[in-house]
PDB file of C-alpha atoms and ligand atoms in Angstrom:
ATOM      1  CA  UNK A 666      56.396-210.598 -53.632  1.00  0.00           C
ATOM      2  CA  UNK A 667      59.069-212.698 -52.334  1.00  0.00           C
ATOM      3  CA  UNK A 668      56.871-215.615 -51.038  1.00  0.00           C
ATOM      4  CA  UNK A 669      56.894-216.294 -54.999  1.00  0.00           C
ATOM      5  CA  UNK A 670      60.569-217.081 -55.005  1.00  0.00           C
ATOM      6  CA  UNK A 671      59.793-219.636 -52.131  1.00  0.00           C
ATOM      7  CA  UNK A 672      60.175-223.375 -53.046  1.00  0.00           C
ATOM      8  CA  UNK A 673      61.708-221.917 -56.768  1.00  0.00           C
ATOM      9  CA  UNK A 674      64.118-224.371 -56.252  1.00  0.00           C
ATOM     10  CA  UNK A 675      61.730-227.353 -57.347  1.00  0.00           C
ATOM     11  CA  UNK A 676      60.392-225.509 -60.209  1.00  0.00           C
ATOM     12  CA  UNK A 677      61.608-224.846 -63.843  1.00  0.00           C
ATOM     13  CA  UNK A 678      62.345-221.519 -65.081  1.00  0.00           C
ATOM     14  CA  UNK A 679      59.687-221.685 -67.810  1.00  0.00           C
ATOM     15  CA  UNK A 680      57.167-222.706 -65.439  1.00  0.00           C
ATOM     16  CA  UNK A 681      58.181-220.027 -62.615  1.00  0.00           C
ATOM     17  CA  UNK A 682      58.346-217.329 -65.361  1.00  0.00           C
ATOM     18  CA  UNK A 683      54.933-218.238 -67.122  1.00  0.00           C
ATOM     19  CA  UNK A 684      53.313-217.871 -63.455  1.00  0.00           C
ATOM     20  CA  UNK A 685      54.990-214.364 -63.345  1.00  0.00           C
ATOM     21  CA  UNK A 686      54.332-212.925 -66.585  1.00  0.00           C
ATOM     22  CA  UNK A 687      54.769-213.494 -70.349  1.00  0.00           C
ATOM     23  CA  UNK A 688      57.633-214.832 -71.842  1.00  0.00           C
ATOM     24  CA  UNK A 689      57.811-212.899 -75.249  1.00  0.00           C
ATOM     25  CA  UNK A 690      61.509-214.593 -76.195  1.00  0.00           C
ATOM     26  CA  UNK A 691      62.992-217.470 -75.909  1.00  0.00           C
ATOM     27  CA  UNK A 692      66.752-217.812 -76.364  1.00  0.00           C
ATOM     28  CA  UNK A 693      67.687-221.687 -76.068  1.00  0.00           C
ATOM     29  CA  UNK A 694      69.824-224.323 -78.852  1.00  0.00           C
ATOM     30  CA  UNK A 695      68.024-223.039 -81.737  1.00  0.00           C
ATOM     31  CA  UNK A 696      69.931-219.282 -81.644  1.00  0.00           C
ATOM     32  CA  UNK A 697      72.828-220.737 -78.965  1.00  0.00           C
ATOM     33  CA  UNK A 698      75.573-222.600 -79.187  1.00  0.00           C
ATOM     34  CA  UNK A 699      76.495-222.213 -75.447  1.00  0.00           C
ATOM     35  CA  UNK A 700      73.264-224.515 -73.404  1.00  0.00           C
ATOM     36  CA  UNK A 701      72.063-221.947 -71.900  1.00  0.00           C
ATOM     37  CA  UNK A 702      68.172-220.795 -72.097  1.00  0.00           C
ATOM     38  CA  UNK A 703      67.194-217.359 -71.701  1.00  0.00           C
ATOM     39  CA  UNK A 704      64.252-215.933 -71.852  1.00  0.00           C
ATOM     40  CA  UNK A 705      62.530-211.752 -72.283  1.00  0.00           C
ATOM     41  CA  UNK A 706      59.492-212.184 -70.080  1.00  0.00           C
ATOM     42  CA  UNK A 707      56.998-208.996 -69.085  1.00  0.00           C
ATOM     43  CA  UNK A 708      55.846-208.927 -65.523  1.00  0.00           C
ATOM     44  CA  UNK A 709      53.174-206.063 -65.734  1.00  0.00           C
ATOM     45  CA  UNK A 710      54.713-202.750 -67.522  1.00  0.00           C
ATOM     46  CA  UNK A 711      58.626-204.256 -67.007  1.00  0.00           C
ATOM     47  CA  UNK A 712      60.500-206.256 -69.826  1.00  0.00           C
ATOM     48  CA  UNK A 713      62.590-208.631 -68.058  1.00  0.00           C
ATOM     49  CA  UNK A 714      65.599-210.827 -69.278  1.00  0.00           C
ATOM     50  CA  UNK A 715      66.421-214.184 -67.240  1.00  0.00           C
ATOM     51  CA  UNK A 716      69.112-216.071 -67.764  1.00  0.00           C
ATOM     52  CA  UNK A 717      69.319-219.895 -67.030  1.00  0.00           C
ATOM     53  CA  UNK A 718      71.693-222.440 -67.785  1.00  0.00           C
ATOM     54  CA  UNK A 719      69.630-224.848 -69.678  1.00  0.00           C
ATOM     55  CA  UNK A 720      68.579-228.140 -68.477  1.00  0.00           C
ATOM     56  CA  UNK A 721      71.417-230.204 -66.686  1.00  0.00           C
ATOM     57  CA  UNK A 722      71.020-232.923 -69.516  1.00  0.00           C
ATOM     58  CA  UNK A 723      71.634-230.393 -72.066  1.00  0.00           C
ATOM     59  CA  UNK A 724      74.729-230.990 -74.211  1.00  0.00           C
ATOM     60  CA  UNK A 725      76.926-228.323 -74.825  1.00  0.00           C
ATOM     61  CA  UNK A 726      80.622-227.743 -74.753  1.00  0.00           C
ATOM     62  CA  UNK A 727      80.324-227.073 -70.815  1.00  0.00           C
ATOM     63  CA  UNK A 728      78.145-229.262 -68.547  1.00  0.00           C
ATOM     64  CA  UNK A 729      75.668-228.414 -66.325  1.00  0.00           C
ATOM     65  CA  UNK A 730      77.648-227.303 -63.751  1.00  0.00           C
ATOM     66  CA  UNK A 731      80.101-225.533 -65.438  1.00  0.00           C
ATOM     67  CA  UNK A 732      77.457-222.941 -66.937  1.00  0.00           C
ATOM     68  CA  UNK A 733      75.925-222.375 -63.223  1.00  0.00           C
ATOM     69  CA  UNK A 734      79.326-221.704 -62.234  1.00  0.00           C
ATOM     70  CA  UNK A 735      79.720-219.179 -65.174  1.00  0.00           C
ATOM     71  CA  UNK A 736      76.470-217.647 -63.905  1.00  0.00           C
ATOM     72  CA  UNK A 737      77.865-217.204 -60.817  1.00  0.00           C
ATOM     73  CA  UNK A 738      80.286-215.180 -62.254  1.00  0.00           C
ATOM     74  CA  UNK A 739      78.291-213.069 -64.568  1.00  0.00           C
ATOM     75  CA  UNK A 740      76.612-212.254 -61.117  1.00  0.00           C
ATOM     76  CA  UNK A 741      80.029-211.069 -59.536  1.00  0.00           C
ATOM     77  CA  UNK A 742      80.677-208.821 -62.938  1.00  0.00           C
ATOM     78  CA  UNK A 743      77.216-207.261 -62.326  1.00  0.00           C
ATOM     79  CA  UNK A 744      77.590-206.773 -58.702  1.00  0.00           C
ATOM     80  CA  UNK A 745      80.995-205.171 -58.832  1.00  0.00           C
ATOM     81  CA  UNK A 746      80.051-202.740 -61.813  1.00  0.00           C
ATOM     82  CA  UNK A 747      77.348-200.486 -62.149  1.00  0.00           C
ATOM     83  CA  UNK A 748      78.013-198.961 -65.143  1.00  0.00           C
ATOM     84  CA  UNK A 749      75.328-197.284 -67.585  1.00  0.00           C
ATOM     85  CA  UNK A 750      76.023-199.585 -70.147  1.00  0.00           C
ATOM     86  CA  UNK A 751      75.325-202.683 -68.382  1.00  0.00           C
ATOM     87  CA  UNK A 752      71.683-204.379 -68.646  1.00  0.00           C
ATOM     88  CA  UNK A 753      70.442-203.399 -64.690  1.00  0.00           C
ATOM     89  CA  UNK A 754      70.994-206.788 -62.759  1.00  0.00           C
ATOM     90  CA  UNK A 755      67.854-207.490 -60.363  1.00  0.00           C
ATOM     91  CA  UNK A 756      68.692-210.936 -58.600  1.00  0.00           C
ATOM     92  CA  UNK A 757      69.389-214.779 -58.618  1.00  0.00           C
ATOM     93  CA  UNK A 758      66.487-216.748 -58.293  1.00  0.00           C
ATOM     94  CA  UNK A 759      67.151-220.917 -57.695  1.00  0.00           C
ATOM     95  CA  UNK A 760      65.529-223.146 -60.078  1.00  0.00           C
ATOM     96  CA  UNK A 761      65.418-226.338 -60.728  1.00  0.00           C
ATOM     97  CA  UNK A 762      67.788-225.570 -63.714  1.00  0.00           C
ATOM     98  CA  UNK A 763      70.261-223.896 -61.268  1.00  0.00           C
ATOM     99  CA  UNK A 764      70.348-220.311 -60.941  1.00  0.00           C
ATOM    100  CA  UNK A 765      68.138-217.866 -62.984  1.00  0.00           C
ATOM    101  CA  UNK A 766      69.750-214.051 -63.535  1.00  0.00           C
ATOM    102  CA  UNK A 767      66.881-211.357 -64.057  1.00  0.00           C
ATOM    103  CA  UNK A 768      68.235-208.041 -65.572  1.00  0.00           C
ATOM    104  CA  UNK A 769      66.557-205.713 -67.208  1.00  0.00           C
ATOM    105  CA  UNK A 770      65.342-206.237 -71.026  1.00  0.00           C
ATOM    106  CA  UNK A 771      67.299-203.787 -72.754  1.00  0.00           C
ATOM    107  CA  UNK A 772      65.965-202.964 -76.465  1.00  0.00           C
ATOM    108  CA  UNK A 773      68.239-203.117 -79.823  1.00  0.00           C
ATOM    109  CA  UNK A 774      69.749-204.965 -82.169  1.00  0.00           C
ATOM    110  CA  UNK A 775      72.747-207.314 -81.701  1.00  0.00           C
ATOM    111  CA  UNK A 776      75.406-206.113 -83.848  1.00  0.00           C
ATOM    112  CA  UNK A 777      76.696-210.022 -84.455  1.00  0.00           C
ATOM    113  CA  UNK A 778      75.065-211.381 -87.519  1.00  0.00           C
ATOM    114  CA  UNK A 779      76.330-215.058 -88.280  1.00  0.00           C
ATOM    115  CA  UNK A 780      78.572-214.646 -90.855  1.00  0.00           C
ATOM    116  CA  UNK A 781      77.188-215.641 -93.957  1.00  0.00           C
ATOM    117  CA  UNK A 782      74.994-212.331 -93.272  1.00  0.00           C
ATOM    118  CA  UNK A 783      77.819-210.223 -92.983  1.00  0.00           C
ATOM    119  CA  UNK A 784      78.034-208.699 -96.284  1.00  0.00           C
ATOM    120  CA  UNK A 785      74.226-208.363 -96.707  1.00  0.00           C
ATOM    121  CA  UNK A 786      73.328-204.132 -95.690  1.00  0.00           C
ATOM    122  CA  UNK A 787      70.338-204.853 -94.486  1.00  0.00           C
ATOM    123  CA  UNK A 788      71.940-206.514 -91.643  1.00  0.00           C
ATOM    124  CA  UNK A 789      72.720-204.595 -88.474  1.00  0.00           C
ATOM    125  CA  UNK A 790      76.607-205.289 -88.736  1.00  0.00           C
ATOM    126  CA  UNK A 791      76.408-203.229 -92.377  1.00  0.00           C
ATOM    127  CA  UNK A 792      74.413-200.966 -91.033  1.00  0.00           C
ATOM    128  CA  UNK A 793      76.191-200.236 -87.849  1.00  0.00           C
ATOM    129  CA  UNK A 794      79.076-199.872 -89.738  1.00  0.00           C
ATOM    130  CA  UNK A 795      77.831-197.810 -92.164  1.00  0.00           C
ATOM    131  CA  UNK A 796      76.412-194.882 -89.450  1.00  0.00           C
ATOM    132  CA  UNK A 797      78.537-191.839 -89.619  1.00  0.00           C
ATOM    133  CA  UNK A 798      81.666-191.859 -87.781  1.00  0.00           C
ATOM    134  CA  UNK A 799      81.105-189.926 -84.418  1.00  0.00           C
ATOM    135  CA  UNK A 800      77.912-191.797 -83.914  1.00  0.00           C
ATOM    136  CA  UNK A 801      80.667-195.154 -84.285  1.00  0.00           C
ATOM    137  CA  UNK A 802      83.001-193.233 -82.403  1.00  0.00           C
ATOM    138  CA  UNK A 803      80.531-192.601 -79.623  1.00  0.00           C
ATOM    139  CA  UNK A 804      79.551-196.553 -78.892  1.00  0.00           C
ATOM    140  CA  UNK A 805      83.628-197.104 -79.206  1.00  0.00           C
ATOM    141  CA  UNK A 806      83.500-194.332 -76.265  1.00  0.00           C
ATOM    142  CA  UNK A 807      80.802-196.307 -74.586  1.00  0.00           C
ATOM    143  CA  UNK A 808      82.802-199.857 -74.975  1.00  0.00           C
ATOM    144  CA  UNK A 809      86.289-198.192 -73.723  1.00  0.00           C
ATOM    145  CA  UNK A 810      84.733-196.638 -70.688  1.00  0.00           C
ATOM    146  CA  UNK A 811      82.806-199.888 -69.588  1.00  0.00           C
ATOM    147  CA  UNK A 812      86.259-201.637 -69.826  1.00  0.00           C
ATOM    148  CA  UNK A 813      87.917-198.713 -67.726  1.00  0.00           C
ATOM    149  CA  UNK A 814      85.248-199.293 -65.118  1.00  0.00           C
ATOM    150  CA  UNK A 815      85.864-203.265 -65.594  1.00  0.00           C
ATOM    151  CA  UNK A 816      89.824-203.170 -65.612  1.00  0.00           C
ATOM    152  CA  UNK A 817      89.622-200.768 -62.372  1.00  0.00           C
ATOM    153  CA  UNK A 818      88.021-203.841 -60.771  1.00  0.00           C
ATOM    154  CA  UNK A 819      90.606-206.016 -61.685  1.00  0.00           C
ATOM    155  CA  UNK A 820      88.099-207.472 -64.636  1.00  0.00           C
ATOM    156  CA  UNK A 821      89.855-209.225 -67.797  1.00  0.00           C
ATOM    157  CA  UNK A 822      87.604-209.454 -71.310  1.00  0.00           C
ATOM    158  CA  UNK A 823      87.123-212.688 -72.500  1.00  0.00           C
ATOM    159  CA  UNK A 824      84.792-213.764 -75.064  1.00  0.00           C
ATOM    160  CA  UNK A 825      83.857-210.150 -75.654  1.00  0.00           C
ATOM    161  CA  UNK A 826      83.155-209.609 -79.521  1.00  0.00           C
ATOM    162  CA  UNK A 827      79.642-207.879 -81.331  1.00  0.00           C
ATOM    163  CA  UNK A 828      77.796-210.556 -80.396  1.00  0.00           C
ATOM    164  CA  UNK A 829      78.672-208.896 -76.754  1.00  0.00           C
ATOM    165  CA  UNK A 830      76.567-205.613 -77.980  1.00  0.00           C
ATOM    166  CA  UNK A 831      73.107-204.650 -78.551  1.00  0.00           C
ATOM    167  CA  UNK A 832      72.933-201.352 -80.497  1.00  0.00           C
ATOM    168  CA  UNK A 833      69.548-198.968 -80.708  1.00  0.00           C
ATOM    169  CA  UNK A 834      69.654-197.726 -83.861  1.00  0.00           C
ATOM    170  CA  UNK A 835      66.714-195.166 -82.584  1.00  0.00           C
ATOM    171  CA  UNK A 836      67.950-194.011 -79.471  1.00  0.00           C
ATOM    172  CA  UNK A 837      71.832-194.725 -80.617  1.00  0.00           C
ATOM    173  CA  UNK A 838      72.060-196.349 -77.476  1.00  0.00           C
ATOM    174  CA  UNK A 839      74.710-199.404 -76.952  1.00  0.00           C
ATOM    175  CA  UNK A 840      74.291-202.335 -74.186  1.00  0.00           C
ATOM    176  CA  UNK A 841      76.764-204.527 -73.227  1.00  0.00           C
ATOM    177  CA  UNK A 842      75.787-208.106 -72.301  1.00  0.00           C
ATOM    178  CA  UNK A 843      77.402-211.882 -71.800  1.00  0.00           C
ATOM    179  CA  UNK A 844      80.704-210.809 -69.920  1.00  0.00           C
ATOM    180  CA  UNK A 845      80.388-214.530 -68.002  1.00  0.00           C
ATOM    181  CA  UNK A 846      83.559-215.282 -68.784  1.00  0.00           C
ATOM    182  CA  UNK A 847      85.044-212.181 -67.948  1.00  0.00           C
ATOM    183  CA  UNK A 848      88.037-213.048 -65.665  1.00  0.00           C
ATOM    184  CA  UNK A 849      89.217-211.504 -62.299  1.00  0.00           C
ATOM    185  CA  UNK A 850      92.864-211.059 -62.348  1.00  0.00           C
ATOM    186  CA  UNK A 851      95.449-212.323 -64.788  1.00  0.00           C
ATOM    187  CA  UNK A 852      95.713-216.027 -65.649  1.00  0.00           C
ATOM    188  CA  UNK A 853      97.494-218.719 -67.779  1.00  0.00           C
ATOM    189  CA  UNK A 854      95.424-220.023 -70.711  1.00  0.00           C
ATOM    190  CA  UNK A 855      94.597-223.434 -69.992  1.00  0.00           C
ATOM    191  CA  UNK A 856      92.313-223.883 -73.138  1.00  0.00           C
ATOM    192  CA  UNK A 857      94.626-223.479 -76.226  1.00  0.00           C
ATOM    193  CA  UNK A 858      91.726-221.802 -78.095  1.00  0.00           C
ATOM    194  CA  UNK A 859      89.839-220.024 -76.090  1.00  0.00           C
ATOM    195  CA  UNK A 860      86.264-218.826 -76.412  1.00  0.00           C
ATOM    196  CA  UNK A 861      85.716-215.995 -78.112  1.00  0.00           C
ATOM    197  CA  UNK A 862      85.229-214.298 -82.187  1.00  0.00           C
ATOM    198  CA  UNK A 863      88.838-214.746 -83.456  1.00  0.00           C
ATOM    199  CA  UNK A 864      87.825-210.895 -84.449  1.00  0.00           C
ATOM    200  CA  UNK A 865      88.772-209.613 -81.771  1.00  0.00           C
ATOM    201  CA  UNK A 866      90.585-212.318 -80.128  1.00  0.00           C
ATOM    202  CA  UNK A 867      94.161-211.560 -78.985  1.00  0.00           C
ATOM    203  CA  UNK A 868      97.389-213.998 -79.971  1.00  0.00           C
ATOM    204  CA  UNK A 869      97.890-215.201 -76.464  1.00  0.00           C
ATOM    205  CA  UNK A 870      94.567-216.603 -76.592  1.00  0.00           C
ATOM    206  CA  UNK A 871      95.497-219.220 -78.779  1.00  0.00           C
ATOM    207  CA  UNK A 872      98.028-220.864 -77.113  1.00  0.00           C
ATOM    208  CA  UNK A 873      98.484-223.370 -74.265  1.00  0.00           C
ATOM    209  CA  UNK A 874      99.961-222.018 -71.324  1.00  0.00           C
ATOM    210  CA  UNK A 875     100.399-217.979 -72.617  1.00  0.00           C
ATOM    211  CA  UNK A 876      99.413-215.295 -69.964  1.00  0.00           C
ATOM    212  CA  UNK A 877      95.770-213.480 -70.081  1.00  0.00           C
ATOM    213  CA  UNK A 878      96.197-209.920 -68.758  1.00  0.00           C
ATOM    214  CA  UNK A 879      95.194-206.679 -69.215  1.00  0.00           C
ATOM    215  CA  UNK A 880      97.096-206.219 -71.829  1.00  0.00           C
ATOM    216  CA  UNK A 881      94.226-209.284 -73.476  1.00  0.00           C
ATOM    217  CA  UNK A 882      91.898-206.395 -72.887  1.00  0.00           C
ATOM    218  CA  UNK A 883      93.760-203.664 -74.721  1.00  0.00           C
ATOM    219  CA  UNK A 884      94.120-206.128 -77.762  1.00  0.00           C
ATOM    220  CA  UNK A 885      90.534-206.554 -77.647  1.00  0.00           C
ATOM    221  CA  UNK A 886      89.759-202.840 -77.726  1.00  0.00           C
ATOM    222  CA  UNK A 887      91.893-202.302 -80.613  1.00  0.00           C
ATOM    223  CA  UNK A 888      89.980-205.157 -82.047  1.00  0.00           C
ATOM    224  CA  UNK A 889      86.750-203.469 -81.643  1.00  0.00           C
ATOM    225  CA  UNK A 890      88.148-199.842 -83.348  1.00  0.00           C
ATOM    226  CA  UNK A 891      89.266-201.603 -86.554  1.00  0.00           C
ATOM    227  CA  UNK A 892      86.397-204.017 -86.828  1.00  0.00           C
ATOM    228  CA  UNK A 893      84.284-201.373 -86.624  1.00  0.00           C
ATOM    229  CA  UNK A 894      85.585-198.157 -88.367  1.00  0.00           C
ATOM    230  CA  UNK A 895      87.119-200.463 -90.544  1.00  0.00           C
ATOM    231  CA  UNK A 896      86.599-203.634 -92.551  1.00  0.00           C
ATOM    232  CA  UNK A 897      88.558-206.060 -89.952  1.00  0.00           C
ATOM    233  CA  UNK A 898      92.261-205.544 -91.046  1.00  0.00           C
ATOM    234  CA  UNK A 899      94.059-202.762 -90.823  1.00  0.00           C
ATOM    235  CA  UNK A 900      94.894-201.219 -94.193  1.00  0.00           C
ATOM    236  CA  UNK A 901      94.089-197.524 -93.960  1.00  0.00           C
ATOM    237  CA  UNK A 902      92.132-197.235 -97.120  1.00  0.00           C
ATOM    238  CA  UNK A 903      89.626-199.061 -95.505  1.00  0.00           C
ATOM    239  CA  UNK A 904      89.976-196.897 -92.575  1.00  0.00           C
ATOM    240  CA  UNK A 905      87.306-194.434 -91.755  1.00  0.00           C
ATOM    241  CA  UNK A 906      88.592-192.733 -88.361  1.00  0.00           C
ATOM    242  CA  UNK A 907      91.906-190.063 -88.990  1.00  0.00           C
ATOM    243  CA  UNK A 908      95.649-191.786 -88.877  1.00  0.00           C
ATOM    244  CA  UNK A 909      96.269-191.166 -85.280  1.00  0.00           C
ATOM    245  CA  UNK A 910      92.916-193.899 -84.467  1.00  0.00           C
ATOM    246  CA  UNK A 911      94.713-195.951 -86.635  1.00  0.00           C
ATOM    247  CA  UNK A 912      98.362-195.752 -85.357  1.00  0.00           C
ATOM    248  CA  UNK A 913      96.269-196.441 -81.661  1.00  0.00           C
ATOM    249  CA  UNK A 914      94.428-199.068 -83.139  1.00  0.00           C
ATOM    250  CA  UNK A 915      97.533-200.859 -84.507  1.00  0.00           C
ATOM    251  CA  UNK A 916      99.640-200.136 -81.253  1.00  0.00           C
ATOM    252  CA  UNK A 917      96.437-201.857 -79.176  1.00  0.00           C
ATOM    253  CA  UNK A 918      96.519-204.681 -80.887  1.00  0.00           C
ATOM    254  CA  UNK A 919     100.359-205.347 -81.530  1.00  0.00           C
ATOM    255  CA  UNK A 920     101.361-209.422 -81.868  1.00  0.00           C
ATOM    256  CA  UNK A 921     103.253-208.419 -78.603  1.00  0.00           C
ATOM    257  CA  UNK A 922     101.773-208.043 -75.222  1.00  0.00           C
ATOM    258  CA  UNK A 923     104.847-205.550 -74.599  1.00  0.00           C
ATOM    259  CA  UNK A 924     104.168-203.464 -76.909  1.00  0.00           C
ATOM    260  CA  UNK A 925     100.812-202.660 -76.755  1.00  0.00           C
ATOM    261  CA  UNK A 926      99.776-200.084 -74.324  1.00  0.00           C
ATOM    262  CA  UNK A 927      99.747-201.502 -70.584  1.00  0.00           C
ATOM    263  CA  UNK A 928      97.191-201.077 -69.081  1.00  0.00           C
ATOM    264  CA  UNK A 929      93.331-200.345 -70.676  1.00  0.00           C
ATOM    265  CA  UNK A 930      93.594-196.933 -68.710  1.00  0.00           C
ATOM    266  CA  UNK A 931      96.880-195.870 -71.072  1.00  0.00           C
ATOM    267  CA  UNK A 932      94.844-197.205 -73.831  1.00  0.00           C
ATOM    268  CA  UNK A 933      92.159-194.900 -72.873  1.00  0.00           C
ATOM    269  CA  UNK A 934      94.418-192.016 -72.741  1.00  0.00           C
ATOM    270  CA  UNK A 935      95.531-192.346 -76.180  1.00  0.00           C
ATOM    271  CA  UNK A 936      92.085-192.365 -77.666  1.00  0.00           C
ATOM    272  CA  UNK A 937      91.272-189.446 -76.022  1.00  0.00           C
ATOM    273  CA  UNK A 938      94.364-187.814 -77.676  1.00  0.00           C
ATOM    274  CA  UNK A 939      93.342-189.421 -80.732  1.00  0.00           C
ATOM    275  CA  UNK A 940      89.640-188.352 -81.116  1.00  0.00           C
ATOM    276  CA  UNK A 941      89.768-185.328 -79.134  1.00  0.00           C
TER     277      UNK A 941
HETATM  278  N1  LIG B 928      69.498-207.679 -71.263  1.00  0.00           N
HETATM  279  C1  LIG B 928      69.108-208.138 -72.453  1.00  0.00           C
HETATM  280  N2  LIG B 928      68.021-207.623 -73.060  1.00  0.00           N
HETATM  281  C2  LIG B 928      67.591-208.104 -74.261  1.00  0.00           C
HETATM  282  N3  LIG B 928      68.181-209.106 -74.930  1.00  0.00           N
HETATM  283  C3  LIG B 928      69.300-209.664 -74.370  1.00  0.00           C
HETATM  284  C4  LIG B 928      69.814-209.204 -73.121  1.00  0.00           C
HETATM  285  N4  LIG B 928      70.928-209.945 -72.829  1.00  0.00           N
HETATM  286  C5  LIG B 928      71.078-210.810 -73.852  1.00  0.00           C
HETATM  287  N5  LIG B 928      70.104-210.647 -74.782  1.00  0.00           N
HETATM  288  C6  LIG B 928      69.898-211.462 -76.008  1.00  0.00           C
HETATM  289  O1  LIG B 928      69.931-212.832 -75.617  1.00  0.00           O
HETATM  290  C7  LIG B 928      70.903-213.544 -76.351  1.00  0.00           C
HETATM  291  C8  LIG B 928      71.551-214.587 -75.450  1.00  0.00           C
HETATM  292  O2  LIG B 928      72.194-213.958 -74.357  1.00  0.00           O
HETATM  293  P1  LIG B 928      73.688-214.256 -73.990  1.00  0.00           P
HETATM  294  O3  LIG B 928      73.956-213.584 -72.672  1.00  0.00           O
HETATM  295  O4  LIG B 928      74.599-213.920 -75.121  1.00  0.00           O
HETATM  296  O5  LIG B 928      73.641-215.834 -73.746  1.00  0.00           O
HETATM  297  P2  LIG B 928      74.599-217.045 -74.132  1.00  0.00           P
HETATM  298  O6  LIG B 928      75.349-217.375 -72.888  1.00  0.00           O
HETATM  299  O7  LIG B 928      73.659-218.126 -74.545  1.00  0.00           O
HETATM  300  O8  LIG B 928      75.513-216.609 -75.245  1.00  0.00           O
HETATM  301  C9  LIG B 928      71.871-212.474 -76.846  1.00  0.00           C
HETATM  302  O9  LIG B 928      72.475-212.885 -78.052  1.00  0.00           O
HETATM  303  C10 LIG B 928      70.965-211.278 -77.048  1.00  0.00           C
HETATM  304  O10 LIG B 928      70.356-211.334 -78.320  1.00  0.00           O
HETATM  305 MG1  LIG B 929      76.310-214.899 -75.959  1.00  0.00          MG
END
């Protein structure tokens, strides 16, 4: 098998892939705003999903090499976690887009709908929000462990919002994909805005020159419980978890790094006081 992956270097991922299998999905400009091309091929029984970083002539808001260097990362996140909720990572395979990430296809629905489609129930957003609240509870359970695992491992979340999460309604079981930007160890924000759904964005990541720490994270988290057992803010008649997952919720995400909870681990804690 691996005399295929000789020479990929001259070849493009579409063309390497179609000599594989059958590419079933194409993610590329028309569903991403980032340049990168992905693609869910099937090589025999298996559902693949490779990840390229689009042709170097591709504009986007990063260049060429700026996206291979991202993928780079991603393949540091997936090599220093194995954790159930991460897509299984295979390899890197050279193209002659740059590197090509297979993981496994994992099947769902992504719980980002743009947001024009918010509002609509049919959409998976409405409908993830409207599933009973342990079943919510449960993928919040999912999410917070992940970020244990990741903030063990020195990992900051960046970027990480619902378009981060692939939900199966069938199964009820969550995925988490894209954490390229994820970050290892604390840093100073160089960006002013950075990337990310100003959802679940903390304030620090607005502005020029503030610290990114784990404390980001925990913000992020806290995001995450009121976006999703509630409607985004967090007013308490919107609120569909019980007043202590609120009072966490609003302690996660305080406008001050110092005082939120510390570390994601004391975060952690709490909402296993608060759900337990
Ligand atoms: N492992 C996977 N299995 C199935 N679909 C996936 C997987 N990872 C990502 N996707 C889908 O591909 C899309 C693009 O992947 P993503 O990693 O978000 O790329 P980008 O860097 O372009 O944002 C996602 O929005 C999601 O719908
Ligand atoms: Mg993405």
């Amino acid at each position: 098998m691996d005399a295929r992956f000789q020479n990929s270097r001259r070849f493009f991922p579409a063309d390497i892939l179609a000599e594989w299998g059958e590419i079933f999905a194409v993610f590329d400009e028309h569903s991403q705003d980032s340049g990168n091309v992905s693609y869910g091929v099937q090589i025999e029984e298996r559902r693949y999903f490779v990840k390229t970083a689009g042709a170097p002539d591709a504009t986007a808001f990063l260049d060429h090499p700026a996206r291979c260097e991202l993928l780079h990362n991603a393949v540091r996140v997936a090599e220093s976690c194995d954790h159930p909720a991460l897509p299984r990572f295979h390899r890197v395979i050279e193209s002659a887009h740059g590197p090509m990430l297979v993981y496994d296809w994992v099947d769902g629905e992504l719980l980002r709908v743009p947001g024009a489609r918010r509002d609509d129930p049919a959409s998976s957003h409405r409908r993830f929000r409207a599933l009973p609240v342990p079943e919510v509870v449960a993928v919040l359970d999912t999410i917070f462990d992940l970020h244990v695992a990741l903030a063990r491992l020195g990992w900051i979340a960046c970027d990480f919002y619902d378009g981060s999460l692939i939900y199966d309604f069938s199964t009820h079981r969550l995925h988490v994909m894209d954490l390229d930007l994820y970050h290892r160890g604390p840093f100073v924000n160089e960006m002013g805005r950075m990337f990310g759904s100003s959802r679940f964005m903390a304030p620090e990541e607005f502005v020029l020159g503030a610290a990114i720490d784990e404390r980001t994270t925990v913000y992020t988290l806290g995001r995450c419980i009121l976006n999703f057992l509630g409607d985004g803010t967090d007013d308490e008649t919107r609120f569909r978890g019980n007043a202590d997952l609120l009072a966490l919720a609003r302690r996660a995400c305080a406008e001050k790094p110092d005082e939120r909870y510390q570390t994601v681990e004391a975060f952690w804690d709490g909402w296993w006081e608060a759900h337990g």
